[in-house]
Short mmCIF file of C-alpha atoms and ligand atoms in Angstrom, two decimals:
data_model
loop_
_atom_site.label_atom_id
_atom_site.label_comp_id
_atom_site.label_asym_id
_atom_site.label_seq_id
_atom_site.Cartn_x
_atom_site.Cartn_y
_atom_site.Cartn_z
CA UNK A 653 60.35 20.25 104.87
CA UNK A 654 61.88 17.49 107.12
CA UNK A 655 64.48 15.17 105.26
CA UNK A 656 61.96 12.48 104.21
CA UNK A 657 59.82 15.63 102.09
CA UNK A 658 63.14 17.17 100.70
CA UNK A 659 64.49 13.90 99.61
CA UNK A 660 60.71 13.67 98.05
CA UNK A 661 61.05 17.29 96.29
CA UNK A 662 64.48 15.90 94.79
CA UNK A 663 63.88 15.04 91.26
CA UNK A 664 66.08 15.57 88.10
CA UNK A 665 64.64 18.39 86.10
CA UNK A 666 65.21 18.80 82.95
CA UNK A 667 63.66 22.18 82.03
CA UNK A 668 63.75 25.27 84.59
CA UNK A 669 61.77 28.69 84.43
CA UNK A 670 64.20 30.98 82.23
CA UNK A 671 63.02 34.04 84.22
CA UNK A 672 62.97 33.10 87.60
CA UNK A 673 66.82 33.93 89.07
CA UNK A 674 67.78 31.80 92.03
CA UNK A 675 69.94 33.13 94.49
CA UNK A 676 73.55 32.81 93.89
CA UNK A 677 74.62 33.22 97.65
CA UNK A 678 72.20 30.40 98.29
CA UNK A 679 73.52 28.19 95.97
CA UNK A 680 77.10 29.29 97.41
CA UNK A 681 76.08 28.01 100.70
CA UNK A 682 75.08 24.77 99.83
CA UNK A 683 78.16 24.26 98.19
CA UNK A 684 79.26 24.49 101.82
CA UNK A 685 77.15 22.66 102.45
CA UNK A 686 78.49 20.01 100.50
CA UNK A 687 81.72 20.12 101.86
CA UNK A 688 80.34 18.13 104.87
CA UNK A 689 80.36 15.47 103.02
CA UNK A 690 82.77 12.58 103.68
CA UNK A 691 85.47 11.64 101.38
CA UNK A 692 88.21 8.66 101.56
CA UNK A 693 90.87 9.17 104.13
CA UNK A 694 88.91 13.05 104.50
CA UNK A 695 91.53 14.06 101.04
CA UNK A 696 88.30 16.26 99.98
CA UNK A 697 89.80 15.92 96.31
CA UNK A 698 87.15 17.84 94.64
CA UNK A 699 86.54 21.49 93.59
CA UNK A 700 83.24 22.89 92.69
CA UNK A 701 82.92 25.41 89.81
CA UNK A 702 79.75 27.67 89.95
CA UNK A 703 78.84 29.09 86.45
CA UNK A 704 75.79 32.20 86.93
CA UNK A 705 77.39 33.74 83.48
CA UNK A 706 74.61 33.33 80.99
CA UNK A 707 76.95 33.23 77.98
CA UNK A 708 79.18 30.68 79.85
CA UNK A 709 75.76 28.01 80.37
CA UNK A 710 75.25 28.42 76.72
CA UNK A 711 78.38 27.10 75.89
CA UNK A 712 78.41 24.76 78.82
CA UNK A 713 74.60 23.08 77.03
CA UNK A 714 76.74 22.73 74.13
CA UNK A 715 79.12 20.92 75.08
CA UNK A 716 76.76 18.94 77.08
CA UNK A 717 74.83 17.63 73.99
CA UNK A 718 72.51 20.52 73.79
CA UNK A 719 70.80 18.55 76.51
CA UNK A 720 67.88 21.46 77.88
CA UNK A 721 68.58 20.25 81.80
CA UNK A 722 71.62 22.47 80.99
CA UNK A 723 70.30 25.45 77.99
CA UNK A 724 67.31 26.56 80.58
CA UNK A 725 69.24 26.27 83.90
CA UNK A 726 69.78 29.20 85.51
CA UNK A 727 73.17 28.40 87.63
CA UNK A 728 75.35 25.17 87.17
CA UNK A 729 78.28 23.83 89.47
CA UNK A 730 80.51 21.77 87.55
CA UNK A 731 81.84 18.86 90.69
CA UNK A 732 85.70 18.43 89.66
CA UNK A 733 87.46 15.31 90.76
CA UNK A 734 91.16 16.80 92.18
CA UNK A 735 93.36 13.25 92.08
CA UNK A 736 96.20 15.22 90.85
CA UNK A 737 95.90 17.73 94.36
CA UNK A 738 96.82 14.55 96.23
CA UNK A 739 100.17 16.02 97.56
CA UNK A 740 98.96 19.41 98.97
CA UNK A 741 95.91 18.06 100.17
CA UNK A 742 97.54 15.17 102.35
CA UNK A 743 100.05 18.16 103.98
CA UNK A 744 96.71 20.01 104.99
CA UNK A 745 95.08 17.57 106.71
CA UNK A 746 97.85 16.60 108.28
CA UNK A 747 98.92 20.00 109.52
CA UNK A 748 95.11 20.29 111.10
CA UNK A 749 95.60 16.51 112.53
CA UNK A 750 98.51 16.93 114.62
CA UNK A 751 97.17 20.07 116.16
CA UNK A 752 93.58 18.35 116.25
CA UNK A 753 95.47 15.28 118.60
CA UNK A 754 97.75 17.95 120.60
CA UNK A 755 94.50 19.57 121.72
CA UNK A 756 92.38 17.15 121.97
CA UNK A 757 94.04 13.51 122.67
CA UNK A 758 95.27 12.46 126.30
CA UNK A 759 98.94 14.00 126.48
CA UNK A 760 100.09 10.05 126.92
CA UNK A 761 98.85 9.18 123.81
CA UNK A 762 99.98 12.31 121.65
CA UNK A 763 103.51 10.98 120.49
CA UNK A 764 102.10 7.75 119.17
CA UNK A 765 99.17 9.24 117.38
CA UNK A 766 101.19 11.92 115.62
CA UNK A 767 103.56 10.13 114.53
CA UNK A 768 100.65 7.02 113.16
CA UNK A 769 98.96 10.21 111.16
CA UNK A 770 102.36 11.09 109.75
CA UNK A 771 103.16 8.05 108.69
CA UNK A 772 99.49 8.07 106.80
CA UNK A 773 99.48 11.00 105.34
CA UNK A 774 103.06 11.61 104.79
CA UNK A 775 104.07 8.10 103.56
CA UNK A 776 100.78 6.45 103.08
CA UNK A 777 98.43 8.25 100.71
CA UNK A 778 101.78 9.82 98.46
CA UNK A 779 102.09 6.02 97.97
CA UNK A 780 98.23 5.45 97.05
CA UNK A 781 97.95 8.08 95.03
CA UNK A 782 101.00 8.24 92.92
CA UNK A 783 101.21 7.68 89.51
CA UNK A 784 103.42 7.02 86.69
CA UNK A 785 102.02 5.86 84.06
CA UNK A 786 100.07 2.94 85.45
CA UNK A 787 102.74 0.91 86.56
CA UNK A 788 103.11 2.30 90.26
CA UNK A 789 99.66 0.41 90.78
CA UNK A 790 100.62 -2.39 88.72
CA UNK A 791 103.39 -3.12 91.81
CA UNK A 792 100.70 -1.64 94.18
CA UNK A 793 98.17 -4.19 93.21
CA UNK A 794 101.26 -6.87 93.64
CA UNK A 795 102.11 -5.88 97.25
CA UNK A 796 98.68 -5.48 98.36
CA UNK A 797 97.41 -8.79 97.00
CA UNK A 798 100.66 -10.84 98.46
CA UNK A 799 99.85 -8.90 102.13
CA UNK A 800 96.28 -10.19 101.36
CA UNK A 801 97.24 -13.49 101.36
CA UNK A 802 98.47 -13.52 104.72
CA UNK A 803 96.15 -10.72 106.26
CA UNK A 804 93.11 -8.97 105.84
CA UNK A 805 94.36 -5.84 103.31
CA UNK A 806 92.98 -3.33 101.21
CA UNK A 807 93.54 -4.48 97.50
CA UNK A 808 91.66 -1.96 95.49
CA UNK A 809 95.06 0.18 94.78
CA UNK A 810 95.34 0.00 91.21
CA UNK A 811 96.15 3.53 89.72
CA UNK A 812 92.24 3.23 88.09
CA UNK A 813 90.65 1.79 91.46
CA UNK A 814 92.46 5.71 92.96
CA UNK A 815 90.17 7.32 90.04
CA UNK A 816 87.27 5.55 91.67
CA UNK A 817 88.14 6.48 95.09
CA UNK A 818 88.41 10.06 94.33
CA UNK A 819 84.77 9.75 92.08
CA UNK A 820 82.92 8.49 94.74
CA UNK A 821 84.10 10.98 97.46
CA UNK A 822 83.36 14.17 94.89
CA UNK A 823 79.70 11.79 94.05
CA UNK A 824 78.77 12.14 97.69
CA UNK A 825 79.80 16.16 97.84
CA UNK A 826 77.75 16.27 94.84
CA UNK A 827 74.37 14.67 96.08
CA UNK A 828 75.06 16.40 99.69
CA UNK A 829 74.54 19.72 97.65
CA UNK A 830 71.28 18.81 95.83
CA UNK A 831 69.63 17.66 99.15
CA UNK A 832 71.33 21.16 100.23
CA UNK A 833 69.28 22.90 97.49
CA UNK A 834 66.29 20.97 97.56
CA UNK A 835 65.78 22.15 101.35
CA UNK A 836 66.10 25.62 100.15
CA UNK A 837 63.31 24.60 97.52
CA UNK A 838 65.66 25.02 94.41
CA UNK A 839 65.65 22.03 91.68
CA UNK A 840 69.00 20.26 90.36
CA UNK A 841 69.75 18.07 87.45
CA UNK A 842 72.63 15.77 87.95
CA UNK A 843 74.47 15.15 84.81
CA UNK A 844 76.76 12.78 82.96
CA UNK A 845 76.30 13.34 79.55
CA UNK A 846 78.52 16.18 78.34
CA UNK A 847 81.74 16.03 76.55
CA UNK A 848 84.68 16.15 79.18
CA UNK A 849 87.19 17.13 77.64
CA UNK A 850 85.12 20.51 76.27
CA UNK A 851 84.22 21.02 79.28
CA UNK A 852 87.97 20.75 81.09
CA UNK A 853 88.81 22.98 78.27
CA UNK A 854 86.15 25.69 78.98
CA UNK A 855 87.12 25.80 82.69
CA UNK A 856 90.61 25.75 81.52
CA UNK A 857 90.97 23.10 84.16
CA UNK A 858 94.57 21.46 84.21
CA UNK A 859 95.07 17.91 82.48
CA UNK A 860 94.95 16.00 85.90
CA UNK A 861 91.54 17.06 86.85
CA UNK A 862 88.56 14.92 85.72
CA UNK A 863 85.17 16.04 85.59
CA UNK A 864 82.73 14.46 88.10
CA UNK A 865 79.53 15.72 87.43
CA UNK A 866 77.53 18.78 86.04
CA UNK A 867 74.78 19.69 87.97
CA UNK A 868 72.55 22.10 86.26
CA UNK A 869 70.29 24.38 88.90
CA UNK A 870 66.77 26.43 88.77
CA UNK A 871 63.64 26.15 89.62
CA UNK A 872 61.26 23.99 87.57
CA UNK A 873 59.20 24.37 84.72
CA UNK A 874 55.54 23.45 85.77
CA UNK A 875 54.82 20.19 84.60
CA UNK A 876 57.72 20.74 81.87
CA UNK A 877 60.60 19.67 84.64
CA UNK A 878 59.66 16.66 85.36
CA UNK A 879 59.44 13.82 83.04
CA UNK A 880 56.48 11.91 84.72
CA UNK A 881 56.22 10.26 88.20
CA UNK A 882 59.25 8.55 89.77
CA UNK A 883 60.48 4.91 89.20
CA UNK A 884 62.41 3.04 91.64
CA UNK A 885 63.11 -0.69 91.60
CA UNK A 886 61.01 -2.82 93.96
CA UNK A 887 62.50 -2.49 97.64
CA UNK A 888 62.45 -6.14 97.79
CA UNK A 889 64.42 -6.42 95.25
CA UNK A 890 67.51 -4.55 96.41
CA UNK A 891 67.45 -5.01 100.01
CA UNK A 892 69.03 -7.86 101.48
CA UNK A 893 69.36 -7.97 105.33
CA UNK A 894 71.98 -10.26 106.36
CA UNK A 895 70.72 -12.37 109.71
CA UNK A 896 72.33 -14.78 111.83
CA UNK A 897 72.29 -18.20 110.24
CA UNK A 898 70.17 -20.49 112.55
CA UNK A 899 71.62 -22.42 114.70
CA UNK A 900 73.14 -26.10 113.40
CA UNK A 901 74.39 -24.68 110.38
C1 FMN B 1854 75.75 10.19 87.73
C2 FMN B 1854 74.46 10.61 87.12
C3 FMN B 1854 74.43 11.05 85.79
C4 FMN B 1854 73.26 11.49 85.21
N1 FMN B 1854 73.28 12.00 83.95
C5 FMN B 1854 72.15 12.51 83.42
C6 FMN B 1854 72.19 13.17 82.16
O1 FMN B 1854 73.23 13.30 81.52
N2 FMN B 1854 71.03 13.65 81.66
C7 FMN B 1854 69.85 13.56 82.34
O2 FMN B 1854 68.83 14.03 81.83
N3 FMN B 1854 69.78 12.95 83.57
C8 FMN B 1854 70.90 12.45 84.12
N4 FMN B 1854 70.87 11.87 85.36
C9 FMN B 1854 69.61 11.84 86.12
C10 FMN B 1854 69.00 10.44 86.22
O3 FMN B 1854 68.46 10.05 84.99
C11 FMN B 1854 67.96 10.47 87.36
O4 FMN B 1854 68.60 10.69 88.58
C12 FMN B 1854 67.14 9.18 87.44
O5 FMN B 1854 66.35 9.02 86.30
C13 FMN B 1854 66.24 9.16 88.67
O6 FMN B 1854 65.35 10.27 88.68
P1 FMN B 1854 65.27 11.29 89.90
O7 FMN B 1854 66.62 11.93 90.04
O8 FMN B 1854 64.21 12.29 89.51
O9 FMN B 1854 64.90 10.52 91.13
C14 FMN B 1854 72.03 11.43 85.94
C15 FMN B 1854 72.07 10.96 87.27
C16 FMN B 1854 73.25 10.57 87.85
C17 FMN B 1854 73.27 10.12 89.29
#
């Protein structure tokens, strides 16, 4: 399949064939896969848990309504949003920046670069992405909206606008893997409705980590896994192309 076909074979399914086993190192590879995605200031706060325990999906459909997209699939991976890994994830990236500019910047421009990353990741994003009980982006939002009267500046930095950031990053890892399985010809469900806080508990996840998304994986059931043909708003309707005004005005 080219991209336009896979992204064609994409659909939610809701009910998979209970005895036909996809291939878990498959699934593990799109997972990498999905690690090419890109994420805000490349912080790749996500993790990825991939359930093939039978017992475990069981218990994962309960908690996520009983909803069948989960009770026939034959693999999940549970996307985790990793906010609270914002420390150790800032030092790695950094450590692979300053070697990434020592071997592959001019040597003129090596001092300056380092030390703009360091100040980024070292300073900048423990700043961002601090918390304490919502009032480090109470004075956040403060600073950045009296820098935005002066100067372009990024204002979104609200302790819940960093929950978004980290969301959308671990959304994009997330559809990344089902166009990942969809070229391998396996089907995916992506899925909000489950109980998060059953779920945290079941992966005995720690109290900082949120869940993103379930996404429940197989291969589907005939004319059972899909509910009907595909509906998309008109094109029109959400495309607006912004062209130059014409001249006068
Ligand atoms: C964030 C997100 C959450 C979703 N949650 C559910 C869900 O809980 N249950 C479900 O059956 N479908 C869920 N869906 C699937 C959507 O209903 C589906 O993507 C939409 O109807 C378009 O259909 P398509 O994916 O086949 O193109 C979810 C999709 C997204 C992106």
């Amino acid at each position: 399949m080219n991209l336009e076909e896979v992204l064609n074979f994409r659909r939610s399914v809701r009910n998979y064939q209970t005895d036909n086993n996809i291939d878990t190192e498959k699934v593990k590879h799109c997972l990498e896969m999905a690690t090419l995605a890109p994420s805000s200031s490349n912080m790749q706060l996500w993790e990825f848990y991939h359930i093939t325990d039978k017992a475990m999906i069981q218990k994962m459909a309960h908690a996520s309504l009983g909803q069948a997209a989960v009770s026939t699939a034959n693999q999940l991976v549970v996307f985790v949003a990793r906010r609270d890994l914002f420390r150790s994830r800032a030092k790695q990236v950094l450590e692979f920046e300053r070697e990434n500019i020592k071997r592959n910047s001019p040597a003129d421009r090596q001092a300056s670069r380092i030390k703009g990353i360091e100040i980024y990741y070292g300073t900048m994003m423990p700043f961002l992405y601090a918390r304490f009980f919502g009032l480090l982006g109470i004075f956040r939002k403060l600073l950045t909206l009296s820098v935005s009267l002066f100067r372009p500046m990024f204002t979104e930095s609200t302790e819940n606008d960093q929950r978004v950031v980290v969301h959308k990053s671990c959304a994009l890892a997330a559809q990344t893997f089902m166009i990942a399985m969809a070229n391998e010809g396996y089907d995916t469900c992506p899925l909000e409705g489950f109980d998060g806080r059953r779920v945290k508990k079941l992966l005995k996840l720690p109290y900082g980590a949120e869940i993103n998304m379930i996404i429940s994986c197989g291969i589907r059931n005939g004319d059972k896994g899909i509910r009907g043909d595909r509906f998309r708003i008109p094109f029109e309707e959400v495309y607006k192309i912004i062209t130059p005004a014409p001249k006068g005005e």
